[in-house]
Tab-separated table of C-alpha atoms in Angstrom:
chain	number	residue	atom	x	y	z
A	1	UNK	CA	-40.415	-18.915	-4.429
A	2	UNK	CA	-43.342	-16.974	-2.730
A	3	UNK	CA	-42.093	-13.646	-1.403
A	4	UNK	CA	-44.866	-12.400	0.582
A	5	UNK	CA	-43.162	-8.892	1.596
A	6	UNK	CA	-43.465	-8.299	-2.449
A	7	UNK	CA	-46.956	-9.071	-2.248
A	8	UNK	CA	-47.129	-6.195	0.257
A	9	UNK	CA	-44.771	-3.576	-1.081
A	10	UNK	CA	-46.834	-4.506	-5.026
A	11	UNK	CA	-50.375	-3.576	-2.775
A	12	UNK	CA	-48.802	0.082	-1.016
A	13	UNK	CA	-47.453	1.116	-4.610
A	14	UNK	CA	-51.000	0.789	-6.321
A	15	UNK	CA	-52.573	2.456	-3.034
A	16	UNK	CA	-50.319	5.449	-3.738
A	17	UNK	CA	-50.833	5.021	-7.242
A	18	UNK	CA	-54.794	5.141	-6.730
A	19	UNK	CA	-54.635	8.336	-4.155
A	20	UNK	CA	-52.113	10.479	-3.333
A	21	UNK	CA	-53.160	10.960	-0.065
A	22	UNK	CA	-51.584	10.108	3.573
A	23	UNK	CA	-48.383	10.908	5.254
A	24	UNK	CA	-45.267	11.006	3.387
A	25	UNK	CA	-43.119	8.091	4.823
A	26	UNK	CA	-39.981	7.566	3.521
A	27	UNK	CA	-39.012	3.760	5.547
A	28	UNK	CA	-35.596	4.492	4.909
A	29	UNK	CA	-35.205	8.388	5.713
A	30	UNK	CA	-34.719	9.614	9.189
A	31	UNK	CA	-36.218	12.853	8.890
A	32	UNK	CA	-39.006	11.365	6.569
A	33	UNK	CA	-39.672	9.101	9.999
A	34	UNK	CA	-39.712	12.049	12.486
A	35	UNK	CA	-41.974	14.636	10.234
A	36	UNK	CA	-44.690	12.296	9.954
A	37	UNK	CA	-44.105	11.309	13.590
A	38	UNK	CA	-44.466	14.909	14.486
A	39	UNK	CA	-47.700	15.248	12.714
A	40	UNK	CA	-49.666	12.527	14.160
A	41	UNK	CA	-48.109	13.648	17.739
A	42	UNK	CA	-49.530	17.010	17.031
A	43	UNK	CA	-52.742	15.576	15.844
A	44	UNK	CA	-52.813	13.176	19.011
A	45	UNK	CA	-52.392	15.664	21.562
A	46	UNK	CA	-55.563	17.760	20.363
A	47	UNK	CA	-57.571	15.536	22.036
A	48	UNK	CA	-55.934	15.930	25.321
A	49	UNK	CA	-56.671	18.433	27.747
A	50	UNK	CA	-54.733	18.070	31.001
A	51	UNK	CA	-52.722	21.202	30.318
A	52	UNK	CA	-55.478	23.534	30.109
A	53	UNK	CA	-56.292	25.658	33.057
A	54	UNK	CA	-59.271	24.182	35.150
A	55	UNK	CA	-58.946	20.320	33.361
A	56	UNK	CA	-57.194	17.683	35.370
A	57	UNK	CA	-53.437	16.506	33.947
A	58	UNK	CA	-53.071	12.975	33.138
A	59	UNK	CA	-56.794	12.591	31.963
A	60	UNK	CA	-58.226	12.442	28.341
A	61	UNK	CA	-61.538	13.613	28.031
A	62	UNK	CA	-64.676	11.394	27.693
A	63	UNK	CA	-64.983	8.740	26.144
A	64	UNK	CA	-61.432	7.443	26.699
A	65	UNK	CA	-60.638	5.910	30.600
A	66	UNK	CA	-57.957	7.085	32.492
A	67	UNK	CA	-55.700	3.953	31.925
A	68	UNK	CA	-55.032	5.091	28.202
A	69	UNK	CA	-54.120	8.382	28.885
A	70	UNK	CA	-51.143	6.740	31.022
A	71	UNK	CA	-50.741	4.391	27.701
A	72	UNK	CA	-50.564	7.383	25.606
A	73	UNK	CA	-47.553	9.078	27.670
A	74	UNK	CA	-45.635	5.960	27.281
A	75	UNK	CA	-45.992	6.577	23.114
A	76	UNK	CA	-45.263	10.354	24.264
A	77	UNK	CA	-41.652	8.677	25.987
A	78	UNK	CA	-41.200	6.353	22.671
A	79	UNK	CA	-41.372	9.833	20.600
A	80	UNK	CA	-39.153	11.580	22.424
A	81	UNK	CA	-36.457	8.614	23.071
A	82	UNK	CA	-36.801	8.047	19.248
A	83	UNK	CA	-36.933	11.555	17.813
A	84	UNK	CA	-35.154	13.669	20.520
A	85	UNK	CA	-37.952	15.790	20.137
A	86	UNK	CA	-38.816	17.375	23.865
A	87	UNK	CA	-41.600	19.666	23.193
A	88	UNK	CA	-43.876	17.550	25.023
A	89	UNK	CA	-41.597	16.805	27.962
A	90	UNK	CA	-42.954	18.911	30.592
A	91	UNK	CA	-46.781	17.905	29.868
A	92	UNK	CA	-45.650	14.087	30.126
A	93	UNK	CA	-43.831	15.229	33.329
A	94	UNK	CA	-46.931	17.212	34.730
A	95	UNK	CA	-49.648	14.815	33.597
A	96	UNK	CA	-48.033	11.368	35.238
A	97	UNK	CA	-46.859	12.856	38.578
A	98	UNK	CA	-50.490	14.267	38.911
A	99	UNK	CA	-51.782	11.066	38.491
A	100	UNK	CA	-49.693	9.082	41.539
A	101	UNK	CA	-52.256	8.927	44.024
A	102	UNK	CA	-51.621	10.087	47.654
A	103	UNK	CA	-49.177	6.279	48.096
A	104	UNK	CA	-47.463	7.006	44.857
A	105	UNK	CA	-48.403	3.946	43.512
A	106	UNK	CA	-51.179	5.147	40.744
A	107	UNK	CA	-53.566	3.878	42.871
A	108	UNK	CA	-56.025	7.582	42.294
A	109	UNK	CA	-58.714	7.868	44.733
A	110	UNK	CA	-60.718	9.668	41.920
A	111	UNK	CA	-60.669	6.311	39.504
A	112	UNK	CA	-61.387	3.789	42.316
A	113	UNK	CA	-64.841	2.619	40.856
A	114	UNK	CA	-62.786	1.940	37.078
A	115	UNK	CA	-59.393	0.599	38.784
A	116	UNK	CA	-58.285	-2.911	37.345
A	117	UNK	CA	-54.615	-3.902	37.846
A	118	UNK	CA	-54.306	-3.864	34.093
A	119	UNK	CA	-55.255	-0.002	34.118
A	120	UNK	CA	-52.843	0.993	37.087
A	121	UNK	CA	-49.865	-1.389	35.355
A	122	UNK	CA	-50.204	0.910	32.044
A	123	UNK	CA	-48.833	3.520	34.089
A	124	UNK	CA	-46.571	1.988	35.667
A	125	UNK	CA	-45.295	0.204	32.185
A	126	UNK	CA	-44.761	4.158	31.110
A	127	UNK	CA	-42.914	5.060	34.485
A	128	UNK	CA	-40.869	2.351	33.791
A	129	UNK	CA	-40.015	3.228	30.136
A	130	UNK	CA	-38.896	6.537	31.292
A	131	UNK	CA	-36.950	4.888	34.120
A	132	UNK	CA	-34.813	2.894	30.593
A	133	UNK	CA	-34.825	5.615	28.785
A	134	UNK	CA	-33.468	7.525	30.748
A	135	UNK	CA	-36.156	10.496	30.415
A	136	UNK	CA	-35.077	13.387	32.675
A	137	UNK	CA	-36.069	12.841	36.465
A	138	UNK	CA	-38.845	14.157	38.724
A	139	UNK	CA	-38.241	16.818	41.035
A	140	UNK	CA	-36.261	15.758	44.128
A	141	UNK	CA	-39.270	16.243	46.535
A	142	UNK	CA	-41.743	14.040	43.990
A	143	UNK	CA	-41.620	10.393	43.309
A	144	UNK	CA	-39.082	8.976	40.977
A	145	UNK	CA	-39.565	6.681	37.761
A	146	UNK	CA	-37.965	3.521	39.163
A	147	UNK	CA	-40.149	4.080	42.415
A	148	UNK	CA	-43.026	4.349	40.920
A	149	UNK	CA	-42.615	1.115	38.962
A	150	UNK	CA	-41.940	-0.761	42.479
A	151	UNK	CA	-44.486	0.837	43.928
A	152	UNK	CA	-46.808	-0.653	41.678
A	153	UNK	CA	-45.452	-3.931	41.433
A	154	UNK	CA	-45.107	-3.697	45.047
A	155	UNK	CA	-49.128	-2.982	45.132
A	156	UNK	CA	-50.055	-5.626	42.452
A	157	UNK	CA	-47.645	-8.373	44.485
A	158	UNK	CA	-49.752	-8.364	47.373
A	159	UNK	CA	-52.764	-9.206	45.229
A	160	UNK	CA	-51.563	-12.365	43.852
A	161	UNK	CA	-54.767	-14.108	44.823
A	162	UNK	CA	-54.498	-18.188	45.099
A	163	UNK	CA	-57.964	-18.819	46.153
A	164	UNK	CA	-59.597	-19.054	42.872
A	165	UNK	CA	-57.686	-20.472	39.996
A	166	UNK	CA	-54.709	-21.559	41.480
A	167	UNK	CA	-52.923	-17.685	41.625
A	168	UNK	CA	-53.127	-14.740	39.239
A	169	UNK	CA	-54.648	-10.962	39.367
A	170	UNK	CA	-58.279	-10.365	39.599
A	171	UNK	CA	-59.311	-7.729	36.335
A	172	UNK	CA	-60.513	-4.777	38.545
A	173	UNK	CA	-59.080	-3.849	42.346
A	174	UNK	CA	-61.745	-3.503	44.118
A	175	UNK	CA	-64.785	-5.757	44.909
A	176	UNK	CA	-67.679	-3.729	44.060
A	177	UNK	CA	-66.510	-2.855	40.443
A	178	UNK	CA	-67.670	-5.384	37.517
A	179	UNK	CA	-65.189	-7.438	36.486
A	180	UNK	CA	-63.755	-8.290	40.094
A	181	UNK	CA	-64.885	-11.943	39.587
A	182	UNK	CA	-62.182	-11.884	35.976
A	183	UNK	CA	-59.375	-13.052	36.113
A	184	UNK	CA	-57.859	-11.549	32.953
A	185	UNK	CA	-54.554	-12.635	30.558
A	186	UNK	CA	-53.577	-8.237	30.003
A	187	UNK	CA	-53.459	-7.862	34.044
A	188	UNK	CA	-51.459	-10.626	34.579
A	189	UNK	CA	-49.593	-9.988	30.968
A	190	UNK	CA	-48.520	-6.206	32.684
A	191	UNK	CA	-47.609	-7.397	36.417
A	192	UNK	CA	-45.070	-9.985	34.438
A	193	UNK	CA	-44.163	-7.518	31.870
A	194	UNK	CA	-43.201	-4.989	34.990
A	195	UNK	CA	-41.284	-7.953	36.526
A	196	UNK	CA	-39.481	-8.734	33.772
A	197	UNK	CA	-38.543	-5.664	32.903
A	198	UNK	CA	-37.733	-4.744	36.562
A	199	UNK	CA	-35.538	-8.030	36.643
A	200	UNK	CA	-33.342	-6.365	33.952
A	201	UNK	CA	-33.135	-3.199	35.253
A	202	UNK	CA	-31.951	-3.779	39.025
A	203	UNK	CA	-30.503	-6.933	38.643
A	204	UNK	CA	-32.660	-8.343	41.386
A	205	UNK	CA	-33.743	-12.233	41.046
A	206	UNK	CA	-36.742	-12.057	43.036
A	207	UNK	CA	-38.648	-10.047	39.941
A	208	UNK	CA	-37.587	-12.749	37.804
A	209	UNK	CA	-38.909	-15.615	40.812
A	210	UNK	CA	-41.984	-13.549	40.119
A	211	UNK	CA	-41.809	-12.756	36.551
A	212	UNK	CA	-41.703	-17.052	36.045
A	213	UNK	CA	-44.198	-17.749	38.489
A	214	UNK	CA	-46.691	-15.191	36.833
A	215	UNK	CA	-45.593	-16.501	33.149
A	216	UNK	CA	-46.034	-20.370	34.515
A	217	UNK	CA	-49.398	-19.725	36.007
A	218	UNK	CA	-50.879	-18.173	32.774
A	219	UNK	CA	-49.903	-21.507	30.982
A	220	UNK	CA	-51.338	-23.686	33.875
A	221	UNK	CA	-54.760	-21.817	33.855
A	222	UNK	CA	-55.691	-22.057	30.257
A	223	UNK	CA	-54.784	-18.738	28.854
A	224	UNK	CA	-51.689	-19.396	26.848
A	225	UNK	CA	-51.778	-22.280	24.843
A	226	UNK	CA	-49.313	-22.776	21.876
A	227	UNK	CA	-48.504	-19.504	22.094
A	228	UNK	CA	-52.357	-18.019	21.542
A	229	UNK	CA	-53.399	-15.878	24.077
A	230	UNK	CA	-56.702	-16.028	25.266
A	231	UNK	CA	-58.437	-13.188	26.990
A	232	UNK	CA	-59.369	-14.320	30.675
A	233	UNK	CA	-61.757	-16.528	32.848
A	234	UNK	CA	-64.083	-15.969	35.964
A	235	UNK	CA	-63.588	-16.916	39.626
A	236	UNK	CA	-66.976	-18.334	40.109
A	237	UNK	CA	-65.943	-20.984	37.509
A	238	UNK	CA	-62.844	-21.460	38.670
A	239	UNK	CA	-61.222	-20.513	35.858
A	240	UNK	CA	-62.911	-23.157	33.700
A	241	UNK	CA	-64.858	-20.829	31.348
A	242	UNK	CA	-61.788	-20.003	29.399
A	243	UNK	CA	-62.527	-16.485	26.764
A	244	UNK	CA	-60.949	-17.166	23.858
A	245	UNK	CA	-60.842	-14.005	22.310
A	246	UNK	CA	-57.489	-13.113	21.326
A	247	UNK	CA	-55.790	-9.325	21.158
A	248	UNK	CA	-52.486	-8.372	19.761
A	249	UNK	CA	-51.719	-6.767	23.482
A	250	UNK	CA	-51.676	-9.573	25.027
A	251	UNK	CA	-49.063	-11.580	22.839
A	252	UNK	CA	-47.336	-7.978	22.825
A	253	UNK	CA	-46.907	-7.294	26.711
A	254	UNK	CA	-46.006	-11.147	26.743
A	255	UNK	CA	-43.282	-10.858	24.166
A	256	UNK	CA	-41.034	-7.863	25.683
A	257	UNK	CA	-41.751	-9.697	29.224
A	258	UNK	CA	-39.839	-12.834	27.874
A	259	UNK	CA	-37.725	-10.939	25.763
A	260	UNK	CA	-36.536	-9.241	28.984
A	261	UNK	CA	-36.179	-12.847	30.876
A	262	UNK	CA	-33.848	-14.037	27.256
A	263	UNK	CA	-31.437	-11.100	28.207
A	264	UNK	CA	-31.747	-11.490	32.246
A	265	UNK	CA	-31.089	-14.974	31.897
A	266	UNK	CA	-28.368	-14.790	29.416
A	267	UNK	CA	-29.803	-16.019	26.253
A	268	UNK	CA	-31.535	-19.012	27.720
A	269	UNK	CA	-32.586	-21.395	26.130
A	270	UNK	CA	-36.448	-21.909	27.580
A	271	UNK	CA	-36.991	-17.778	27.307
A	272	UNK	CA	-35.172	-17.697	23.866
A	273	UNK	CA	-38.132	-20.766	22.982
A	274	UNK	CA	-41.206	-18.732	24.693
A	275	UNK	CA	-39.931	-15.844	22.970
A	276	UNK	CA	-40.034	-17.315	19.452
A	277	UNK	CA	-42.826	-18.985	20.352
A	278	UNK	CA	-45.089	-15.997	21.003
A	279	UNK	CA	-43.227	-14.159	18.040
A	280	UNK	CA	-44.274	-16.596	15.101
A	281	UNK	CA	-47.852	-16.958	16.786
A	282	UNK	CA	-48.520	-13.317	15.499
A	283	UNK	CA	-48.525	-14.373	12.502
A	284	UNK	CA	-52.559	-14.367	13.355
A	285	UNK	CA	-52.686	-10.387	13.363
A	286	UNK	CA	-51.186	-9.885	10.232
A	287	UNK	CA	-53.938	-9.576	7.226
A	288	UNK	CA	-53.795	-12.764	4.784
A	289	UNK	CA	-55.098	-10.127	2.056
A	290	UNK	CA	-52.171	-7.772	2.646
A	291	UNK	CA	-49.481	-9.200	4.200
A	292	UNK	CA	-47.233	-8.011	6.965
A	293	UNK	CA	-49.831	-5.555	7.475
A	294	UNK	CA	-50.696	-5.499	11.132
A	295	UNK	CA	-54.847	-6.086	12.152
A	296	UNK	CA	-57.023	-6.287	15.418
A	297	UNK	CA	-58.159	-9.408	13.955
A	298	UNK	CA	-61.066	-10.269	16.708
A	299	UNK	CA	-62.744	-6.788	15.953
A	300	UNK	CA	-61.082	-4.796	12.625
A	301	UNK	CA	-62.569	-6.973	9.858
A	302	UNK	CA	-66.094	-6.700	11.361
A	303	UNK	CA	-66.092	-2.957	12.595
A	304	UNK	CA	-66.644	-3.854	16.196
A	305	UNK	CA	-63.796	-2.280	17.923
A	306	UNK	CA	-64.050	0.229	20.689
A	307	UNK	CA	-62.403	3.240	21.909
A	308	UNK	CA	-59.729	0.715	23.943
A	309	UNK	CA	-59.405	-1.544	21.032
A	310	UNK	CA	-58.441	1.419	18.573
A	311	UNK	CA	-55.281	1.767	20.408
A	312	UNK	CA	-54.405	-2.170	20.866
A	313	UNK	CA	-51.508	-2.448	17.638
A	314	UNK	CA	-49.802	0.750	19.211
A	315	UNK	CA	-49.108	-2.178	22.423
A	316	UNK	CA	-47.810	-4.848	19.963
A	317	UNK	CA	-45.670	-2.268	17.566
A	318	UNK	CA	-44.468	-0.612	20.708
A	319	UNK	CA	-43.008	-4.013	22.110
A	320	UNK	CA	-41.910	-5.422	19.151
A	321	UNK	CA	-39.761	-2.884	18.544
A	322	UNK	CA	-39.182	-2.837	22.482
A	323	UNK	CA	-37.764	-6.324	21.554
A	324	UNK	CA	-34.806	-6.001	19.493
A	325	UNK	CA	-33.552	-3.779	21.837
A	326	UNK	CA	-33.392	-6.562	24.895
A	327	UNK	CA	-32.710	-9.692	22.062
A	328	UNK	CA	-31.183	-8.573	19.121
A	329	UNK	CA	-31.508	-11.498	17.271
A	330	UNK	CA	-34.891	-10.697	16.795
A	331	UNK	CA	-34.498	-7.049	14.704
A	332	UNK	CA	-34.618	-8.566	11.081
A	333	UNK	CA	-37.566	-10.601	11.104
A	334	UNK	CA	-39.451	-7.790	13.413
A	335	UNK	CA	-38.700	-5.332	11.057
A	336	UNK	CA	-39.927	-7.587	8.002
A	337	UNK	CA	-43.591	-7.001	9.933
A	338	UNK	CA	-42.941	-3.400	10.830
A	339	UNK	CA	-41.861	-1.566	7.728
A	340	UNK	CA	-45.102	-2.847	5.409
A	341	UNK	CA	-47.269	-2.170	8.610
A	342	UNK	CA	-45.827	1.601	8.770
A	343	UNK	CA	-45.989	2.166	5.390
A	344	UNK	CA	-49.734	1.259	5.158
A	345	UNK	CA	-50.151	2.972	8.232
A	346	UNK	CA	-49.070	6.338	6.768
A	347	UNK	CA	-51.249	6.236	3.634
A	348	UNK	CA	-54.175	5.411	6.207
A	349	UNK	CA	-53.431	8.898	7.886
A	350	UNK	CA	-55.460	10.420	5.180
A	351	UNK	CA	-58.602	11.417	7.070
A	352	UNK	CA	-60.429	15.011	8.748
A	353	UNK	CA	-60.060	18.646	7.415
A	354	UNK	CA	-56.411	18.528	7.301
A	355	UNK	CA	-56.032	15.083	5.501
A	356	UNK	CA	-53.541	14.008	8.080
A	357	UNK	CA	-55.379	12.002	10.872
A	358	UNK	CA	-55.346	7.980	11.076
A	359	UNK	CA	-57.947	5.469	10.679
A	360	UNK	CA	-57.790	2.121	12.333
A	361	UNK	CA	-57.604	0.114	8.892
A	362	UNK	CA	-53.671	-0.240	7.544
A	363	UNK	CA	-55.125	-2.783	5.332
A	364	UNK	CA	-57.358	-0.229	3.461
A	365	UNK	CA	-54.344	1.690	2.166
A	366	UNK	CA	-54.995	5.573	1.410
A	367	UNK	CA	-58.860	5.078	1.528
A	368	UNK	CA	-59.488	6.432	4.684
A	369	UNK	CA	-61.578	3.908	7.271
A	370	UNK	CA	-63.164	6.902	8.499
A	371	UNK	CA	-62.361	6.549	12.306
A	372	UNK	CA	-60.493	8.990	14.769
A	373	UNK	CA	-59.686	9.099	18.009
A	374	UNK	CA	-56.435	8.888	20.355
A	375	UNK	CA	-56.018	4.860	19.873
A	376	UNK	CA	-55.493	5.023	16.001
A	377	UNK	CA	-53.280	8.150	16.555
A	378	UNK	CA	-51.291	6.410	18.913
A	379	UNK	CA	-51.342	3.226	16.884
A	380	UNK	CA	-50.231	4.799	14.233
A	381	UNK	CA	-47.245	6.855	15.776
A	382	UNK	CA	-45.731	3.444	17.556
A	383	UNK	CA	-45.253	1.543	14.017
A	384	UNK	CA	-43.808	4.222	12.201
A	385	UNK	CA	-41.119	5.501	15.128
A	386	UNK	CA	-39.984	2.591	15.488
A	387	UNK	CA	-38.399	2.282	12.297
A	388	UNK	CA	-36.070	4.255	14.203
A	389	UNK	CA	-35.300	1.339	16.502
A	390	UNK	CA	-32.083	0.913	15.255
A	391	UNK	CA	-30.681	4.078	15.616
A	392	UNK	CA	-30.947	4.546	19.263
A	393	UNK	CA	-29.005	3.223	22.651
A	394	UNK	CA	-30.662	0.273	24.696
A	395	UNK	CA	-32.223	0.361	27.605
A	396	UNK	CA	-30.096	1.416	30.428
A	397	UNK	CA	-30.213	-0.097	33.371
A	398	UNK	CA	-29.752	0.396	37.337
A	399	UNK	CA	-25.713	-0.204	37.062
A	400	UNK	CA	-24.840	0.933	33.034
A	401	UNK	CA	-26.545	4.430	32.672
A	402	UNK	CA	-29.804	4.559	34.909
A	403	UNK	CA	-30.214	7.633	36.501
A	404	UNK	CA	-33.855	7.099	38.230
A	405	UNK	CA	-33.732	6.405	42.125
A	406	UNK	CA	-35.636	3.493	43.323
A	407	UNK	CA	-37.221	2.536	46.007
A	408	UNK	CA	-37.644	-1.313	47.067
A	409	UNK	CA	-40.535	-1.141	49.441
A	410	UNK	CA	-42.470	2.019	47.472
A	411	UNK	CA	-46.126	1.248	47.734
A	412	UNK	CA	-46.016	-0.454	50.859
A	413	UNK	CA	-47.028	2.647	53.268
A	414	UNK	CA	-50.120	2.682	51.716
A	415	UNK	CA	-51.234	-0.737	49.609
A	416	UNK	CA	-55.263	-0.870	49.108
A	417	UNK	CA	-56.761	-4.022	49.965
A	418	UNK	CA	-59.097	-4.971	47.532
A	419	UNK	CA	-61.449	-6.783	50.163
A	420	UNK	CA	-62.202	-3.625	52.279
A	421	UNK	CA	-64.911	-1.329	51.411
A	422	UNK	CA	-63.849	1.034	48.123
A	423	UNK	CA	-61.221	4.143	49.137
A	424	UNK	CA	-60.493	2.423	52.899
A	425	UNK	CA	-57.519	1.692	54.102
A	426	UNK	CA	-56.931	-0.681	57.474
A	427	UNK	CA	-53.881	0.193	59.756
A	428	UNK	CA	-53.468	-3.666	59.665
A	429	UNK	CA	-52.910	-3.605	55.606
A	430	UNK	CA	-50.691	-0.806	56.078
A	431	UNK	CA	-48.307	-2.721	58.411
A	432	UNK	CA	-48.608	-6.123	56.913
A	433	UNK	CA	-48.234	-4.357	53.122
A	434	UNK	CA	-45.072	-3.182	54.822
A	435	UNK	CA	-43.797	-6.341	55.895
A	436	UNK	CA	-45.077	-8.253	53.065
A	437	UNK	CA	-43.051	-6.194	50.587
A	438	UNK	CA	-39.915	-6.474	52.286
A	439	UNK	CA	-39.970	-9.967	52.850
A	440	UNK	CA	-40.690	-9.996	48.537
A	441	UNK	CA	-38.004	-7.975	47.733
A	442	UNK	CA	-35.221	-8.863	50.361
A	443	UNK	CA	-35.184	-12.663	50.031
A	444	UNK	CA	-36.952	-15.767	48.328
A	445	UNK	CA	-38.216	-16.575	51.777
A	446	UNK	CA	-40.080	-13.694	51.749
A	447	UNK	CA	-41.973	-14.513	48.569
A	448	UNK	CA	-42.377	-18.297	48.995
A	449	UNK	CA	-44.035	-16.937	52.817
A	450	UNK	CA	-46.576	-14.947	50.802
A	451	UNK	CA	-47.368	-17.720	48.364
A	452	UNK	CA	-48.136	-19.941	50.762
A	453	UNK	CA	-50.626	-17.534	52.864
């Protein structure tokens, strides 16, 4: 009987065997977990400068863009909600109401010619974590978790664009930027994700209306077939140019989405087959030289990947574990792809002056890859807390423990168009942002009214 989680454990114990190096991980010891969870938080936060007097909170310096330093708070949440460690609290606090723009919608003036809906959704994917977790709340007088999530959905609603490709987000916001002409599967992946997830948490059905129209849609056009998710497609072609380029984010912001539609629907049997579905299909980022031992396979084996790719697994680890949280059913056979990756990714943490920093390559064991940066810290961090997914409470939600104020028609004051000229604003978008967005979240008139315009 082949017993491939042997194969794996047989492959750490000679890596240790060949050099001691790494973090000490004990997969079975809570305090083990949260030391070497402290370390690489300690070790990822060097590279951020936001606190320091005369640097801008909620930015990481060149060459990372501003959408993964919002990425990076959300691991920040998962370390606290996990450890109950709060020494970063305040910074994550500082850094992500700094960033809300003037609408309070992460829409910052200063970003406009990077923007893509997949960049302003990471923060609102973290503002929403903190929102279920429960993470302590704002000041009164500044905008509140919950909010913020709405306000971005809110923002991203309005964009839904049926004239090329039969619906979907655009990549990037605004006209002039490259990329406007994409239509990409991560931007739409977030905007359902957010749905979903906001779905759950309020109880309200027109997220979910959404949530299923956006998941439908990314069948229809090509990028999810059998469960493989392809990268994107451009306007010009109609959508007929399909990339086929396939990242462990997008299955990952996909899976918690539909994991989140399995509990909203009450086990259902279509989101309970979608959510398999895209579960067994990552089979693909899991090495077939060490398995259970999670890989960017479009860019690890040949040493293409960039700064964004570096942090990609932290996406997929974070939602898997995100997963058993919203459909329990799911914790054994996550966990059977978690533990091996953790443990390899701890003897990879073997690199700098103080031996303790991660490479990208789990699959290289203690022989450090040689590669630093905030991605593989980050990557890193999300597989091994969430060994500790177990051990705490579930998401709450706006009626059993939520304690963020929302705000059904944040974003709406002040929703960008992405037609006008960058940073300008109409009066007339103002208004019909206003009306648009309570039409959306009042009734299913409302949205059907916007889908047909």
């Amino acid at each position: 009987m082949s017993l491939p989680w042997l194969s794996s454990v047989i492959w750490i114990l000679f890596s240790i065997s060949q050099l001691c190096a790494g973090l000490q991980l004990d997969l079975d010891d809570p305090d083990s977990i949260k030391a070497a969870t402290r370390q690489i938080t300690y070790d990822m936060m060097k590279y951020y400068d936001g606190n320091v007097t005369g640097r801008v909170p909620g930015n990481l310096p060149d060459p990372y863009y501003w959408w993964q330093c919002g990425a990076m708070f959300g691991s920040l949440l998962d370390y606290y909600y996990y450890t109950g460690d709060d020494q970063y609290n305040d910074l994550i606090t500082q850094g992500m109401l700094h960033q809300v723009g003037p609408n309070d919608d992460y829409m910052t003036p200063n970003q406009t010619k990077t923007t893509g809906n997949d960049d302003q959704g990471f923060w609102a994917l973290s503002a929403l974590s903190a929102a279920e977790q429960a993470f302590p709340n704002p000041p009164e007088d500044r905008p509140q978790w919950l909010a913020l999530a709405q306000a971005v959905f809110n923002t991203q609603a309005l964009r839904w664009d049926t004239q090329f490709c039969g619906g979907g987000l655009r990549w990037q916001v605004f006209t002039l930027n490259v990329g406007y002409d994409y239509k990409n599967t991560i931007s739409n992946g977030v905007f359902f994700n957010i749905a979903a997830r906001l779905a759950k948490y309020t109880g309200n059905q027109t997220y979910a209306d959404w949530a299923e129209r956006v998941y439908d849609w990314t069948v229809d056009v090509g990028f999810i077939q059998d469960f493989h998710f392809f990268d994107g497609a451009h306007t010009t072609l109609n959508c007929n140019d399909t990339n086929r380029v396939q990242w462990t984010y997008n299955a990952g912001v996909y899976m918690l989405g539909a994991a989140n539609m399995y509990n909203f629907t009450d086990g259902s049997e279509k989101w309970k087959a979608r959510l398999d579905g895209i579960f067994n299909q990552t089979s693909m980022f899991y090495s077939p030289n060490v398995p259970n031992v999670m890989f960017e396979q479009a860019c690890e084996p040949y040493g293409t990947c960039d700064t964004d790719n570096f942090s990609f697994k932290a996406y997929l680890a974070r939602w898997m574990a995100a997963t058993t949280k919203v459909a329990p059913y799911m914790y054994d056979q996550v966990m059977e792809k978690i533990r091996p990756s953790a443990a390899a990714a701890a003897l990879q943490c073997s690199g700098g002056e103080s031996g303790t920093l991660c490479g990208m390559k789990w699959t290289d064991g203690a022989k450090w890859d040689g590669t630093t940066g905030v991605g593989q810290q980050m990557s890193a961090l999300e597989i091994m807390q969430s060994l500790l997914v177990s051990r705490v409470a579930a998401p709450v939600t706006q009626d059993a423990g939520g304690i963020s104020k929302g705000d059904p028609s944040a974003g709406s004051s002040g929703t960008f168009d992405p037609t006008a000229p960058q940073g300008t604003i109409q009066q007339k978008d103002r208004v019909g942002a206003g009306i648009l967005t309570t039409l959306i979240l009042v009734s299913g008139i409302g949205s059907a009214w916007w889908m047909i315009s």
